[in-house]
PDB file of C-alpha atoms in Angstrom:
ATOM      1  CA  MET A   1     110.692  57.248  90.553  1.00 69.00           C
ATOM      2  CA  VAL A   2     110.840  60.392  88.419  1.00 71.00           C
ATOM      3  CA  VAL A   3     107.246  61.240  89.311  1.00 70.00           C
ATOM      4  CA  VAL A   4     108.021  60.947  93.049  1.00 69.00           C
ATOM      5  CA  ALA A   5     111.043  63.239  92.635  1.00 67.00           C
ATOM      6  CA  ILE A   6     108.948  65.840  90.780  1.00 75.00           C
ATOM      7  CA  ILE A   7     106.255  65.726  93.481  1.00 74.00           C
ATOM      8  CA  ALA A   8     108.908  66.116  96.198  1.00 73.00           C
ATOM      9  CA  LEU A   9     110.430  69.130  94.464  1.00 76.00           C
ATOM     10  CA  ALA A  10     107.020  70.728  93.908  1.00 75.00           C
ATOM     11  CA  SER A  11     106.065  70.177  97.556  1.00 72.00           C
ATOM     12  CA  ALA A  12     109.318  71.736  98.724  1.00 67.00           C
ATOM     13  CA  GLY A  13     108.763  74.738  96.456  1.00 66.00           C
ATOM     14  CA  VAL A  14     105.249  75.274  97.764  1.00 63.00           C
ATOM     15  CA  GLY A  15     106.477  74.967 101.351  1.00 58.00           C
ATOM     16  CA  PHE A  16     109.088  77.670 100.800  1.00 56.00           C
ATOM     17  CA  ALA A  17     106.625  79.912  98.989  1.00 55.00           C
ATOM     18  CA  LEU A  18     104.059  79.912 101.803  1.00 54.00           C
ATOM     19  CA  ARG A  19     104.574  82.579 104.441  1.00 52.00           C
ATOM     20  CA  ASP A  20     103.548  82.415 108.041  1.00 55.00           C
ATOM     21  CA  GLY A  21     100.141  84.111 108.357  1.00 69.00           C
ATOM     22  CA  GLY A  22     101.004  85.840 111.631  1.00 74.00           C
ATOM     23  CA  GLN A  23     104.220  87.247 110.269  1.00 88.00           C
ATOM     24  CA  ALA A  24     102.451  88.459 107.137  1.00 93.00           C
ATOM     25  CA  GLN A  25      99.881  90.268 109.314  1.00 94.00           C
ATOM     26  CA  LEU A  26     102.623  91.906 111.353  1.00 95.00           C
ATOM     27  CA  ASP A  27     104.499  92.931 108.180  1.00 96.00           C
ATOM     28  CA  ARG A  28     101.326  94.448 106.747  1.00 96.00           C
ATOM     29  CA  GLU A  29     100.559  96.384 109.948  1.00 97.00           C
ATOM     30  CA  ALA A  30     104.113  97.719 110.183  1.00 97.00           C
ATOM     31  CA  ASP A  31     104.120  98.847 106.527  1.00 98.00           C
ATOM     32  CA  ARG A  32     100.739 100.509 107.016  1.00 98.00           C
ATOM     33  CA  LEU A  33     101.853 102.275 110.194  1.00 98.00           C
ATOM     34  CA  ALA A  34     104.990 103.615 108.477  1.00 98.00           C
ATOM     35  CA  ALA A  35     102.827 105.040 105.664  1.00 98.00           C
ATOM     36  CA  LEU A  36     100.323 106.558 108.124  1.00 98.00           C
ATOM     37  CA  LEU A  37     103.097 108.167 110.173  1.00 97.00           C
ATOM     38  CA  GLU A  38     104.593 109.717 107.045  1.00 97.00           C
ATOM     39  CA  THR A  39     101.175 110.982 105.971  1.00 97.00           C
ATOM     40  CA  ALA A  40     100.583 112.568 109.370  1.00 97.00           C
ATOM     41  CA  ARG A  41     104.096 114.027 109.317  1.00 96.00           C
ATOM     42  CA  ALA A  42     103.431 115.638 105.920  1.00 96.00           C
ATOM     43  CA  GLN A  43     100.068 117.017 107.089  1.00 96.00           C
ATOM     44  CA  SER A  44     101.706 118.440 110.199  1.00 96.00           C
ATOM     45  CA  ARG A  45     104.384 120.193 108.165  1.00 95.00           C
ATOM     46  CA  ALA A  46     101.846 121.534 105.662  1.00 95.00           C
ATOM     47  CA  SER A  47      99.501 122.902 108.325  1.00 95.00           C
ATOM     48  CA  GLY A  48     102.121 123.961 110.864  1.00 96.00           C
ATOM     49  CA  ILE A  49     100.202 122.145 113.604  1.00 96.00           C
ATOM     50  CA  PRO A  50     102.014 119.726 115.938  1.00 97.00           C
ATOM     51  CA  VAL A  51     100.855 116.126 115.567  1.00 97.00           C
ATOM     52  CA  ARG A  52     101.446 113.297 118.037  1.00 97.00           C
ATOM     53  CA  TRP A  53     100.800 109.610 117.468  1.00 98.00           C
ATOM     54  CA  ARG A  54     100.133 107.368 120.420  1.00 96.00           C
ATOM     55  CA  PRO A  55      98.774 103.852 120.851  1.00 96.00           C
ATOM     56  CA  THR A  56      95.466 103.289 122.628  1.00 93.00           C
ATOM     57  CA  ALA A  57      93.875 100.174 124.101  1.00 87.00           C
ATOM     58  CA  ASP A  58      92.156  99.276 120.820  1.00 86.00           C
ATOM     59  CA  GLY A  59      94.217 101.096 118.178  1.00 94.00           C
ATOM     60  CA  PHE A  60      95.990 104.426 117.993  1.00 96.00           C
ATOM     61  CA  VAL A  61      95.281 108.130 117.694  1.00 96.00           C
ATOM     62  CA  PHE A  62      96.790 111.055 115.798  1.00 97.00           C
ATOM     63  CA  GLU A  63      96.460 114.024 118.152  1.00 97.00           C
ATOM     64  CA  GLY A  64      96.411 117.366 116.363  1.00 96.00           C
ATOM     65  CA  LEU A  65      94.639 116.147 113.234  1.00 96.00           C
ATOM     66  CA  PRO A  66      90.881 116.458 112.782  1.00 94.00           C
ATOM     67  CA  PRO A  67      89.041 113.248 113.763  1.00 92.00           C
ATOM     68  CA  GLY A  68      88.584 110.862 110.848  1.00 93.00           C
ATOM     69  CA  THR A  69      91.522 112.278 108.870  1.00 94.00           C
ATOM     70  CA  LEU A  70      93.517 109.060 109.241  1.00 97.00           C
ATOM     71  CA  PRO A  71      92.568 105.543 110.380  1.00 96.00           C
ATOM     72  CA  ASP A  72      92.756 104.810 114.109  1.00 96.00           C
ATOM     73  CA  ARG A  73      92.449 101.005 114.195  1.00 96.00           C
ATOM     74  CA  TRP A  74      94.706  98.081 113.372  1.00 96.00           C
ATOM     75  CA  LEU A  75      93.700  95.852 110.465  1.00 94.00           C
ATOM     76  CA  ALA A  76      94.613  92.670 112.343  1.00 92.00           C
ATOM     77  CA  PRO A  77      93.018  92.085 115.748  1.00 91.00           C
ATOM     78  CA  GLY A  78      95.636  91.445 118.401  1.00 93.00           C
ATOM     79  CA  THR A  79      98.165  93.934 117.062  1.00 95.00           C
ATOM     80  CA  ALA A  80      99.810  95.887 119.870  1.00 94.00           C
ATOM     81  CA  VAL A  81     102.590  98.380 120.495  1.00 96.00           C
ATOM     82  CA  VAL A  82     105.333  97.439 122.944  1.00 93.00           C
ATOM     83  CA  GLY A  83     105.814 100.402 125.253  1.00 84.00           C
ATOM     84  CA  GLY A  84     103.551 103.302 124.616  1.00 73.00           C
ATOM     85  CA  LEU A  85     105.631 106.347 124.024  1.00 87.00           C
ATOM     86  CA  PRO A  86     104.007 108.941 121.803  1.00 95.00           C
ATOM     87  CA  LEU A  87     105.737 109.891 118.564  1.00 97.00           C
ATOM     88  CA  LEU A  88     106.079 113.594 117.771  1.00 96.00           C
ATOM     89  CA  LEU A  89     105.597 114.027 114.023  1.00 95.00           C
ATOM     90  CA  GLY A  90     106.082 117.711 113.398  1.00 92.00           C
ATOM     91  CA  PRO A  91     105.629 120.410 112.239  1.00 95.00           C
ATOM     92  CA  GLU A  92     109.403 120.849 112.213  1.00 92.00           C
ATOM     93  CA  PRO A  93     111.100 119.292 109.180  1.00 88.00           C
ATOM     94  CA  LEU A  94     113.631 117.535 111.422  1.00 90.00           C
ATOM     95  CA  ILE A  95     112.301 115.407 114.252  1.00 92.00           C
ATOM     96  CA  GLY A  96     114.193 113.317 116.768  1.00 91.00           C
ATOM     97  CA  ARG A  97     114.987 109.646 116.424  1.00 95.00           C
ATOM     98  CA  GLN A  98     111.767 107.741 117.163  1.00 95.00           C
ATOM     99  CA  GLU A  99     110.330 104.260 116.936  1.00 95.00           C
ATOM    100  CA  ALA A 100     107.299 102.129 117.661  1.00 96.00           C
ATOM    101  CA  VAL A 101     107.669  98.379 118.202  1.00 95.00           C
ATOM    102  CA  LEU A 102     104.746  96.291 116.944  1.00 95.00           C
ATOM    103  CA  THR A 103     103.871  92.779 118.024  1.00 94.00           C
ATOM    104  CA  LEU A 104     100.970  90.354 117.882  1.00 94.00           C
ATOM    105  CA  LEU A 105      99.409  89.427 121.212  1.00 92.00           C
ATOM    106  CA  ALA A 106      99.158  85.807 120.045  1.00 91.00           C
ATOM    107  CA  ARG A 107     102.900  85.756 119.166  1.00 90.00           C
ATOM    108  CA  PRO A 108     104.739  88.221 121.457  1.00 90.00           C
ATOM    109  CA  ASP A 109     108.091  86.776 120.336  1.00 90.00           C
ATOM    110  CA  ARG A 110     107.577  88.374 116.906  1.00 91.00           C
ATOM    111  CA  ARG A 111     108.281  92.070 116.718  1.00 93.00           C
ATOM    112  CA  LEU A 112     108.898  94.722 114.089  1.00 95.00           C
ATOM    113  CA  ARG A 113     110.104  98.285 114.564  1.00 96.00           C
ATOM    114  CA  VAL A 114     108.773 101.244 112.636  1.00 96.00           C
ATOM    115  CA  ALA A 115     111.500 103.834 113.043  1.00 96.00           C
ATOM    116  CA  THR A 116     113.064 107.030 111.756  1.00 95.00           C
ATOM    117  CA  ASP A 117     116.322 108.775 112.503  1.00 94.00           C
ATOM    118  CA  GLY A 118     114.496 112.097 112.186  1.00 91.00           C
ATOM    119  CA  LEU A 119     115.714 112.859 108.678  1.00 91.00           C
ATOM    120  CA  ARG A 120     114.562 109.859 106.691  1.00 94.00           C
ATOM    121  CA  PRO A 121     110.979 108.609 106.455  1.00 95.00           C
ATOM    122  CA  PHE A 122     109.622 106.053 108.878  1.00 97.00           C
ATOM    123  CA  ALA A 123     110.559 102.558 107.742  1.00 97.00           C
ATOM    124  CA  VAL A 124     110.084  98.996 108.953  1.00 97.00           C
ATOM    125  CA  VAL A 125     113.136  97.301 110.438  1.00 91.00           C
ATOM    126  CA  PRO A 126     113.451  94.010 112.330  1.00 74.00           C
ATOM    127  CA  ALA A 127     113.169  94.545 116.100  1.00 62.00           C
ATOM    128  CA  GLY A 128     116.767  93.472 116.773  1.00 64.00           C
ATOM    129  CA  ALA A 129     118.385  95.593 114.033  1.00 66.00           C
ATOM    130  CA  SER A 130     119.902  99.013 114.641  1.00 59.00           C
TER     131      SER A 130
END
């Protein structure tokens, strides 16, 4: 009886510890995009050249930076941006409130926002949060 209870507790612990693979992919892509946007923002401010980020059919592009400066593809196939508004990243130190909403084509119900209020760095927030 004790052995069955220990196995049940261990199984429950493992079940809680495992994350959904799709959600982990989306989390990773959103964290990566936030870091890339901040890198491009810093490069724009340092060079004084305007930089725009926009999604493309198979990834994204940083307009204003030399080609190959930053990645232009998603790590996980099937990652997409809802909407397609470009983000203006500089060179001004203060930019407007902006966001990109990421989703997985296989799970369109799952979304994450990568957003800034213009003062703070880009950060990942749940799609429904303000």
